[in-house]
Every structure is written in C-alpha cells, then in structure tokens.
CSV table of C-alpha atoms and ligand atoms in Angstrom, one decimal:
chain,number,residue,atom,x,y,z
A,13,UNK,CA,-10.9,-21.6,-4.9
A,14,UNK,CA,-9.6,-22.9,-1.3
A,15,UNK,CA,-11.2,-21.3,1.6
A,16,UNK,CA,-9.5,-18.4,3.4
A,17,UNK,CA,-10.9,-17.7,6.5
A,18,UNK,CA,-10.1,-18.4,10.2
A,19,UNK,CA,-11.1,-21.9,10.0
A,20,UNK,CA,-7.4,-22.1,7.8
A,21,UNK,CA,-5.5,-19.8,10.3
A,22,UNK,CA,-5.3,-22.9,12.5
A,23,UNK,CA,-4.1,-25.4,9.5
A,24,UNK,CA,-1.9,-22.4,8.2
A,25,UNK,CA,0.0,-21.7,11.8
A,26,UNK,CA,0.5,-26.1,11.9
A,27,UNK,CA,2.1,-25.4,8.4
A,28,UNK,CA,4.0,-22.6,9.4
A,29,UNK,CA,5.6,-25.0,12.5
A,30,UNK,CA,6.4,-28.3,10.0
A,31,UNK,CA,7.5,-26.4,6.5
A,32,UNK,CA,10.6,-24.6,5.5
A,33,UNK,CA,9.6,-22.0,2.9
A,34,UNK,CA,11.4,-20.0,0.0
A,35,UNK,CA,10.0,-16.8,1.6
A,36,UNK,CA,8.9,-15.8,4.8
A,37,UNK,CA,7.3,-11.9,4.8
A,38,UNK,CA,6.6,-10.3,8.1
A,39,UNK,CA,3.7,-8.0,7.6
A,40,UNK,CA,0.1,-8.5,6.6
A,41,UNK,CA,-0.1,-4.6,4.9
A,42,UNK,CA,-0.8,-4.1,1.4
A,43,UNK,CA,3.1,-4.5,0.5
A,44,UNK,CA,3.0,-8.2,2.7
A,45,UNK,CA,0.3,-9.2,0.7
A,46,UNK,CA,1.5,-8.0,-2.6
A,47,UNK,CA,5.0,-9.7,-2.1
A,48,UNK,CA,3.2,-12.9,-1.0
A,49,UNK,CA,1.0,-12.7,-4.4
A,50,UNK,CA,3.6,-11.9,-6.6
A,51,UNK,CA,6.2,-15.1,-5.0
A,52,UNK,CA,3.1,-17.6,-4.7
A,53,UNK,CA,2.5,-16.5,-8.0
A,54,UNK,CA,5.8,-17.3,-9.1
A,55,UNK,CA,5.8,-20.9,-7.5
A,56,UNK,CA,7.7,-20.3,-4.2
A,57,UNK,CA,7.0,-21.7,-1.2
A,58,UNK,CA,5.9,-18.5,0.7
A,59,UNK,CA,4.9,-17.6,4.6
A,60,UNK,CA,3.1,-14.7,5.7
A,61,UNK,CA,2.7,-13.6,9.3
A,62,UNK,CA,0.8,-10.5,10.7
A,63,UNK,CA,1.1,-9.2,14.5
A,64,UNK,CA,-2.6,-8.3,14.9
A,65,UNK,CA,-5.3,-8.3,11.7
A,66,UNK,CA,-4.0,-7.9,8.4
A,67,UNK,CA,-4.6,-4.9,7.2
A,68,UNK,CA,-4.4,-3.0,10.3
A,69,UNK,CA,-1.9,-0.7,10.1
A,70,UNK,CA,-1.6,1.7,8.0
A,71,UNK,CA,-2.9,-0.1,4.5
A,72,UNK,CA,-6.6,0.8,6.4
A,73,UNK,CA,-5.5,4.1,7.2
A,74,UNK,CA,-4.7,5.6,4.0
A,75,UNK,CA,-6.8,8.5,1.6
A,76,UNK,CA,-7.8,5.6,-0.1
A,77,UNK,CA,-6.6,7.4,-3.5
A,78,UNK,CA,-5.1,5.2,-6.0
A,79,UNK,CA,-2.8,8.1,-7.7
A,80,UNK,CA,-0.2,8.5,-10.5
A,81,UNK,CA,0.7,11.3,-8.5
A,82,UNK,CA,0.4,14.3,-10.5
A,83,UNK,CA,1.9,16.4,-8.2
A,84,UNK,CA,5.2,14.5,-9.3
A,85,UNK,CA,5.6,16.1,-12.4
A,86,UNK,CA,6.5,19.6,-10.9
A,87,UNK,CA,10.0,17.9,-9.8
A,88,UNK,CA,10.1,15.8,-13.4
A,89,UNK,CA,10.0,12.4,-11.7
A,90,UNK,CA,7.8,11.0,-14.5
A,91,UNK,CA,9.6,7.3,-14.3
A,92,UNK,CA,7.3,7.2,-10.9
A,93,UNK,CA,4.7,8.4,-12.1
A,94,UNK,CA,4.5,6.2,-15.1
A,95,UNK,CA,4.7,3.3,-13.1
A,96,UNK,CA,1.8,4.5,-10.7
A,97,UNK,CA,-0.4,5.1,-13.5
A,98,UNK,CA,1.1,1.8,-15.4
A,99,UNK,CA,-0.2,0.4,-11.7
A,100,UNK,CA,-3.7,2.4,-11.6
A,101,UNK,CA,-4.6,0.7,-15.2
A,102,UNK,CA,-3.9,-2.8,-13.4
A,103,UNK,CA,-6.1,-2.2,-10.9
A,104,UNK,CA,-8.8,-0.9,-12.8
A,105,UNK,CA,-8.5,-4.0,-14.3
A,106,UNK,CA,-8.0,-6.4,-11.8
A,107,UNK,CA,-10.6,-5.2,-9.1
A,108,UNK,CA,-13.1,-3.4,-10.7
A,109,UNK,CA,-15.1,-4.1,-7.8
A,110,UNK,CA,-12.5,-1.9,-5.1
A,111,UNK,CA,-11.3,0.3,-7.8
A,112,UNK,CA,-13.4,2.9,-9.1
A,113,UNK,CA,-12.7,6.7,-11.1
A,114,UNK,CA,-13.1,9.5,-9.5
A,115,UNK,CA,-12.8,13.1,-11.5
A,116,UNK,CA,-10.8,16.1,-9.5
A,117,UNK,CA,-11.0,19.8,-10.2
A,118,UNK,CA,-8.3,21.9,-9.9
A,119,UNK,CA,-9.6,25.8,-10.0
A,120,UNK,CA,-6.5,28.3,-10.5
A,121,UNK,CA,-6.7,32.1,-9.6
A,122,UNK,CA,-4.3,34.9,-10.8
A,123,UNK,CA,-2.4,34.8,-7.8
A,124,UNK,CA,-2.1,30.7,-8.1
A,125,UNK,CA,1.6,29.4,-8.1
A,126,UNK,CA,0.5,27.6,-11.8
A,127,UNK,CA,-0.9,29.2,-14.7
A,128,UNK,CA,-3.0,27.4,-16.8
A,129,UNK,CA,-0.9,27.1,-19.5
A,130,UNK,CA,1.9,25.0,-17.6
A,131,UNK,CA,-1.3,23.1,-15.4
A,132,UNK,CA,-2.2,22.7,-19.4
A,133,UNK,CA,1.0,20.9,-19.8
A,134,UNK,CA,0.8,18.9,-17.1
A,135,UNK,CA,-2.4,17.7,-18.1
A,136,UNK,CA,-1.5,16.3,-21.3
A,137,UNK,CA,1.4,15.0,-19.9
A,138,UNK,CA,-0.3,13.0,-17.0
A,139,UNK,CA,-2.8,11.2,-20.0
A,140,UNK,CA,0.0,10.7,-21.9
A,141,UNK,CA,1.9,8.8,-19.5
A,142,UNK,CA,-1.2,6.8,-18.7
A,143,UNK,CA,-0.8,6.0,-22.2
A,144,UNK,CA,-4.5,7.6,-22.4
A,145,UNK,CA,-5.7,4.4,-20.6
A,146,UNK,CA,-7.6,7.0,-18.0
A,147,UNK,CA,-11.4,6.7,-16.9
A,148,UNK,CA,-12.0,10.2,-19.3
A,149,UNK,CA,-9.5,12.6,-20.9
A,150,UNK,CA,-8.9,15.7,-18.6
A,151,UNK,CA,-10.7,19.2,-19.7
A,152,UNK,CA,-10.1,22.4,-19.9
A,153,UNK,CA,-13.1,25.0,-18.7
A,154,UNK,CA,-13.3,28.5,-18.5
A,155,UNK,CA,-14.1,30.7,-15.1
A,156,UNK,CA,-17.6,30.6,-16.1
A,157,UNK,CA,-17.4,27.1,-16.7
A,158,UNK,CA,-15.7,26.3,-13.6
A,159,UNK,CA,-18.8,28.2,-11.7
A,160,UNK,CA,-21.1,26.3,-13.6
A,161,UNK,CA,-19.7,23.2,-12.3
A,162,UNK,CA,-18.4,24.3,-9.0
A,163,UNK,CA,-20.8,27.0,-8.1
A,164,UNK,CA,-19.2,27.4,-4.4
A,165,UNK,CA,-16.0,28.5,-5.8
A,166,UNK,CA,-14.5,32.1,-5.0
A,167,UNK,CA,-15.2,33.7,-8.6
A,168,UNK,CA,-13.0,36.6,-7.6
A,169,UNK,CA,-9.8,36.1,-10.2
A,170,UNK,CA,-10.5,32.7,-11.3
A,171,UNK,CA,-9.1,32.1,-14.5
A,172,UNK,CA,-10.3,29.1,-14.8
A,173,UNK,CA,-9.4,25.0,-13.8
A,174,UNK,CA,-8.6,21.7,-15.2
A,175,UNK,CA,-10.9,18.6,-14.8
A,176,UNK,CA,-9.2,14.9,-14.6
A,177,UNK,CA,-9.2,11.6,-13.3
A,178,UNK,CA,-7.8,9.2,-11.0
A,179,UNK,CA,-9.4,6.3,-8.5
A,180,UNK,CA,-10.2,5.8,-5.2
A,181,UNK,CA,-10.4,2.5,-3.6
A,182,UNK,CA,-11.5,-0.1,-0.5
A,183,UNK,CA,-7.8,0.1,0.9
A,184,UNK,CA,-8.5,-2.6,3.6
A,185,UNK,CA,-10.3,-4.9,1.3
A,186,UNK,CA,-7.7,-4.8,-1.4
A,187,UNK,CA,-5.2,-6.2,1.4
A,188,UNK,CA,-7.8,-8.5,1.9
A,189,UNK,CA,-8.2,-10.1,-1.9
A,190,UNK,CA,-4.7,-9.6,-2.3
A,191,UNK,CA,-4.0,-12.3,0.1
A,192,UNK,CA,-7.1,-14.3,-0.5
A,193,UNK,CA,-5.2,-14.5,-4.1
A,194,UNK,CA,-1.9,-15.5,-2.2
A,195,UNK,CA,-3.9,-18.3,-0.9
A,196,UNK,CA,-5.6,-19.7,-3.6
A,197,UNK,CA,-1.7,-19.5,-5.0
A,198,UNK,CA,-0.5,-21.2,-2.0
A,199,UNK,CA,1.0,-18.7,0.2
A,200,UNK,CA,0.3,-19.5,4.2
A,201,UNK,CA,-1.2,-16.8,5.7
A,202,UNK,CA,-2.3,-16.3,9.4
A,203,UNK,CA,-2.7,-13.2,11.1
A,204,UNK,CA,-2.6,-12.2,14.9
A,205,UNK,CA,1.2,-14.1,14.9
A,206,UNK,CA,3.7,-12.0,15.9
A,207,UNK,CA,7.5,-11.6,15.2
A,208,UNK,CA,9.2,-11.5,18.0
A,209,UNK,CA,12.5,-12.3,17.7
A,210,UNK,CA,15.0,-14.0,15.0
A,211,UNK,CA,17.7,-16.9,14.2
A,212,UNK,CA,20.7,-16.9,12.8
A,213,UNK,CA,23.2,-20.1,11.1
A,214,UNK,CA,26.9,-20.1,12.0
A,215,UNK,CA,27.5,-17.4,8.9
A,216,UNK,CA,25.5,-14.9,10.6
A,217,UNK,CA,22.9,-15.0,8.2
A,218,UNK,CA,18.9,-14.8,8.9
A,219,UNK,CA,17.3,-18.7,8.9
A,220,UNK,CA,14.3,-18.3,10.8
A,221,UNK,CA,12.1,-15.8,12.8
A,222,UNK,CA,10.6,-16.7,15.9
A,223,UNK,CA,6.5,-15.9,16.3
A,224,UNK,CA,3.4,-16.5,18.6
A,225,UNK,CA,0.1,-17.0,18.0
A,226,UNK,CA,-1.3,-14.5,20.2
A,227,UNK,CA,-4.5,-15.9,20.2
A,228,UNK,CA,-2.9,-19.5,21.5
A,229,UNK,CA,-4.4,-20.3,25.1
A,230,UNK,CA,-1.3,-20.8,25.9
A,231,UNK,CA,1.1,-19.0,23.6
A,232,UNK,CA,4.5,-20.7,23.2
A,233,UNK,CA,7.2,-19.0,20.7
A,234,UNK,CA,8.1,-21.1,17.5
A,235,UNK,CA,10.2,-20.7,14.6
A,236,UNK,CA,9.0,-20.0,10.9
A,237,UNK,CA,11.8,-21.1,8.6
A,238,UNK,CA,12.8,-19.6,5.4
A,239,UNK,CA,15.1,-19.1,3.1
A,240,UNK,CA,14.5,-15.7,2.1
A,241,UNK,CA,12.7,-12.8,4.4
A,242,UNK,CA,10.8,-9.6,3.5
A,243,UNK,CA,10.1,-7.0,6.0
A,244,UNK,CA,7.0,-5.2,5.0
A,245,UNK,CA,6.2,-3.8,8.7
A,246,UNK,CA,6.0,-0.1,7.4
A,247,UNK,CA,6.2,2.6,10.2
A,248,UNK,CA,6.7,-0.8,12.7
A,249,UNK,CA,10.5,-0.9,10.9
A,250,UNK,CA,12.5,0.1,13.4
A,251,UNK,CA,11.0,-1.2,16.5
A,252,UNK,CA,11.2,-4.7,14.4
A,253,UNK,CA,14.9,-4.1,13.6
A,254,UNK,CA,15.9,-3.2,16.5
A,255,UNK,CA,14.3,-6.5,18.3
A,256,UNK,CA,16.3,-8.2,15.8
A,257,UNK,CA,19.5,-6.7,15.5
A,258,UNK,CA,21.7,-5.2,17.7
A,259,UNK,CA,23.1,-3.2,16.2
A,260,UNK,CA,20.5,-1.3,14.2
A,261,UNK,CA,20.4,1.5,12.8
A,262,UNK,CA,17.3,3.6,12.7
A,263,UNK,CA,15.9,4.3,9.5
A,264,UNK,CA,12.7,6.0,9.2
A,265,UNK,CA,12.1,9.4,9.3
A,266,UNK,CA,8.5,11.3,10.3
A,267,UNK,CA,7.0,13.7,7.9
A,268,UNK,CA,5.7,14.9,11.4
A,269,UNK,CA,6.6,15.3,14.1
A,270,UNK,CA,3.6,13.8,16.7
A,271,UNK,CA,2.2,10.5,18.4
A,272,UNK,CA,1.0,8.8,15.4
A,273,UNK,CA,-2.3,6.4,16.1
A,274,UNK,CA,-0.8,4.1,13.6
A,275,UNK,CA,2.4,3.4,15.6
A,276,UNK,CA,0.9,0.9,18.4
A,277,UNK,CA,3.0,-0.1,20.5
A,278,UNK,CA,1.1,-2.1,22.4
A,279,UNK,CA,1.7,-5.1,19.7
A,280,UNK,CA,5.4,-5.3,21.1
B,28,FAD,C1,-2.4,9.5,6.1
B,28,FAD,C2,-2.0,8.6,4.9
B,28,FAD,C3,-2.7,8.6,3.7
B,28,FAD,C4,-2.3,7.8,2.7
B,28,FAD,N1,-3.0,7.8,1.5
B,28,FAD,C5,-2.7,7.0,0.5
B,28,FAD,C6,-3.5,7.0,-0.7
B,28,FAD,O1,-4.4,7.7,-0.8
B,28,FAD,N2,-3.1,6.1,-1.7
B,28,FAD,C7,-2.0,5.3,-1.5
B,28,FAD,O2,-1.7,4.5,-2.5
B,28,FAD,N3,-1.3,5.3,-0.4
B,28,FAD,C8,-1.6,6.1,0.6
B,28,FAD,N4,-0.8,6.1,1.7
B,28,FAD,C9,0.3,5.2,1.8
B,28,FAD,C10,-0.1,3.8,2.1
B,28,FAD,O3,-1.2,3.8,3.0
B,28,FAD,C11,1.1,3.0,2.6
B,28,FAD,O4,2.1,3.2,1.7
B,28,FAD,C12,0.8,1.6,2.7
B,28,FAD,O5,-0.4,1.3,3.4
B,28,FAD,C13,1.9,0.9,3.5
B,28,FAD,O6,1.6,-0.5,3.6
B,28,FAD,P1,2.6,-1.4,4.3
B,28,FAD,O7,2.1,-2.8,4.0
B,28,FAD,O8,4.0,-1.1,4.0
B,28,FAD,O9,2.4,-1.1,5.9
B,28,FAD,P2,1.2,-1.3,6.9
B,28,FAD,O10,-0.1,-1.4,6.2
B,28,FAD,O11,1.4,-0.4,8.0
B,28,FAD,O12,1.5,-2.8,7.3
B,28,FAD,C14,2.5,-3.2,8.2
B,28,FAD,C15,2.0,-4.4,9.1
B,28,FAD,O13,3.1,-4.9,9.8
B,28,FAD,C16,2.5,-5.5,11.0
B,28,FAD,N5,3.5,-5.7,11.9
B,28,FAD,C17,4.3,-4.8,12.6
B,28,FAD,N6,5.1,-5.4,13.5
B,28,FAD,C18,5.0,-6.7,13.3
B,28,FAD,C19,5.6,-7.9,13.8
B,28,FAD,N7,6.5,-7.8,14.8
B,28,FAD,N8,5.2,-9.1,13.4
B,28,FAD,C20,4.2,-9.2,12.5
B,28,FAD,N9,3.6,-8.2,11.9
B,28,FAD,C21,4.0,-6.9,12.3
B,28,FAD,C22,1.5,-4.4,11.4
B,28,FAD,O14,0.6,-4.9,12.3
B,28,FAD,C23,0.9,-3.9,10.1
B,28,FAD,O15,-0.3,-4.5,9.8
B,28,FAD,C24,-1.2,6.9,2.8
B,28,FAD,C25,-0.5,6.8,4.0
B,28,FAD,C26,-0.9,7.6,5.1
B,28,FAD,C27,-0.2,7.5,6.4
C-alpha cells in the first residue's frame, strides 16, 4: 500500500505541475473522491485537488445516514431507491469498519397520514428491493408491543409501528479511505490547492485549471492539465462557475432559505 499522508502532498502538488492527466476533479467531497476511485480504478491518469481539507465541506457535515431512502417510495421512485440500497449493500461490504446497521422505529397513530397497512407495503417493498440483503428483516408490532420497546411513546391512539434497518456511518472518514483507495490506485491527491481560475485551447474548450497551494510560503498560481474535468464542488458550484465562466448561469437552488455554515466564502 503507498503512503498517503502529507509527507506525499508535496510529491503529489510536483506531479500535479510536470503531468498531463486523463482527469482532473476539483473537489476533495465524497463525490471527488468517489470519481477519483472509480477512474484510478479504471487505469486513467487522474488529479484531484481540494481548496482547504478534504472532506470539509459538506461530506463532514451530513446525518451520517447511509439510506435507501424509504421515504422515496411514497412518490414511486423505486429505480433510486434500488440503487441506494444496491449502494448500502456495497458499503456494508466494503467498509465494515465505517458502515454499521442501525434499526428505526416508525410508531403510527390513528390520525397518522399512513396506515399500517400501506406502511406494511412499503416495508416489504423496501426489503425486497434490497433484494433482502438488509442487516434484519423489518417487523411488525402491535401498540403494546411498540410500548414494550419504546416505553416513552404517547400510547394515546397508537396503533402500532414498523421496525427496520438501515446504516449510519463515519462520513468524513469514508472520504478519507475513499481517496486513500484512489492513491494506492494512483490518483494524485493534495488538499489545501485551490481552483482559482481556468484555461481554454483555441476551440474554446477547458485544457487546464489554474490552482495554489495555499499553504506554499510563497504561493504562485500553476496549471493542472487534463483532458477531462469533474466538478464535484457541491454547494461551492456556482461561485466556481462563475470564476470560470462568464457567462454562467446559476444553478443551484436552496432548500432554505439562510446563511449556510457550509457555504465559506472565505476559501475564494
Ligand atoms: C444537513 C445534511 C445532512 C445530510 N445527510 C446525509 C445523510 O445522512 N446521508 C447521505 O448519504 N447524505 C447526506 N447528505 C448529503 C451529503 O452530505 C452530500 O450529498 C455530500 O456530502 C456531497 O458531497 P460533495 O462531494 O458533492 O460536496 P462537498 O462535501 O461539499 O465537497 C465539495 C468540496 O469542494 C471543495 N471546493 C470548493 N471550491 C473549491 C475550489 N475552488 N477548489 C478546490 N476545491 C473546492 C470544498 O472545499 C469541498 O470540500 C446530507 C447533506 C446535508 C446538507
């Protein structure tokens, strides 16, 4: 296994200055790292930069669930959440170690929005499409049941709740071994290098992006060039685009509407 710490960031930034790579992903996040897994893993040349540590943004911030997203059902979307569970199962598998089961109990009352015959449904339906690969099957209990296992549940009209699983996980660390795998598959990684800016061949088409090391002495700009480029800069989207393109248009859209603590500006 080659060594992925900061004693490579130095090695990894001198690659990033002498190499031209198949793919160049801007984003150290749990989607940067992922992308830079899957290509290393698939024999391209790949470069990976991140503005402060990886992990940082919002792949640290997140309920740390790892979800098939039952909730999905109610608007039938069960391709996604196939493919979540599908995803779930690999990561059982792949990092026990950040990966772990965690049962959820859903009580419902007379006056719930779901009766338990259609939470029944969903039930089976959510095993199912985890192909019945799921920590335990869900169960079914009665009020009393419910009270026996919940006792700080409002009895008054409980009818009774469903039992099932899904995972939580270390979402920081994940990033973390995800890009320690990158590594050891030969992506160049180095965090705290920033994206500032981009360059373009006479076609009009994206050849390089220009980055500092932040943590230089003396930080000078340089190129990293690619012939492919992934943006995985999450909510950080539209400030990137816009320092790259003139004429960009805005994409995202908040759920809410307030200062989030995960927007930072002051990496730009
Ligand atoms: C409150 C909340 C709860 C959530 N709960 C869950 C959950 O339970 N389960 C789940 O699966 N998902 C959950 N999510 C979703 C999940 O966290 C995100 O989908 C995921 O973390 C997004 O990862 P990312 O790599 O796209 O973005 P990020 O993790 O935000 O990574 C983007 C990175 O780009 C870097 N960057 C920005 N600008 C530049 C630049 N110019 N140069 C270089 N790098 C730059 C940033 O520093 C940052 O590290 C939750 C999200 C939120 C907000």
């Amino acid at each position: 296994m080659k060594k992925f710490s900061s004693h490579s960031r130095h090695s990894n930034i001198k690659k990033m200055q002498e190499l031209d790579f198949d793919l160049v992903i801007i984003g150290g996040g749990i989607n940067g790292a992922g992308a830079a897994r899957e290509a290393s893993l698939r024999g391209m040349k790949v470069a990976l930069i991140e503005a402060r540590d990886f992990a940082s943004g919002t792949s640290s911030k997140s309920s740390k669930l790892i979800h098939g997203g039952l909730r999905y059902l109610e608007n039938l979307d069960f391709k996604l959440v196939f493919e979540a569970l599908n995803e779930r199962t690999k990561l059982f598998e792949m990092a026990p170690h950040l990966v772990h089961p965690l049962r959820f109990l859903i009580p419902l009352y007379e006056t719930s929005r779901v009766s338990m015959f259609t939470m029944g449904l969903g039930m089976w339906l959510y095993d199912a499409l985890a192909l019945f690969q799921t920590p335990e099957m869900h169960e079914r209990l009665s009020s009393e049941e419910t009270l026996k296992r919940m006792p700080i549940l409002a009895a008054n009209k409980l009818v009774g709740s469903f039992v099932y699983s899904d995972a939580y996980m270390d979402d920081d660390r994940l990033v973390l071994e995800t890009l320690r795998s990158a590594h050891d598959h030969g992506a160049v990684c180095a965090n705290y290098v920033k994206a500032t800016g981009a360059s373009f061949n006479s076609d009009g088409c994206l050849n390089g992006i220009e980055v500092t090391d932040t943590l230089a002495t003396n930080p000078q700009p340089f190129m990293v060039r690619g012939k492919h480029f992934i943006s995985t800069v999450g909510p950080w989207t539209d400030l990137f685009g816009e320092k790259l393109f003139q004429d960009w248009k805005k994409i995202l859209r908040p759920t809410k509407e307030f200062t989030s603590p995960f927007l930072r500006h002051d990496c730009h």
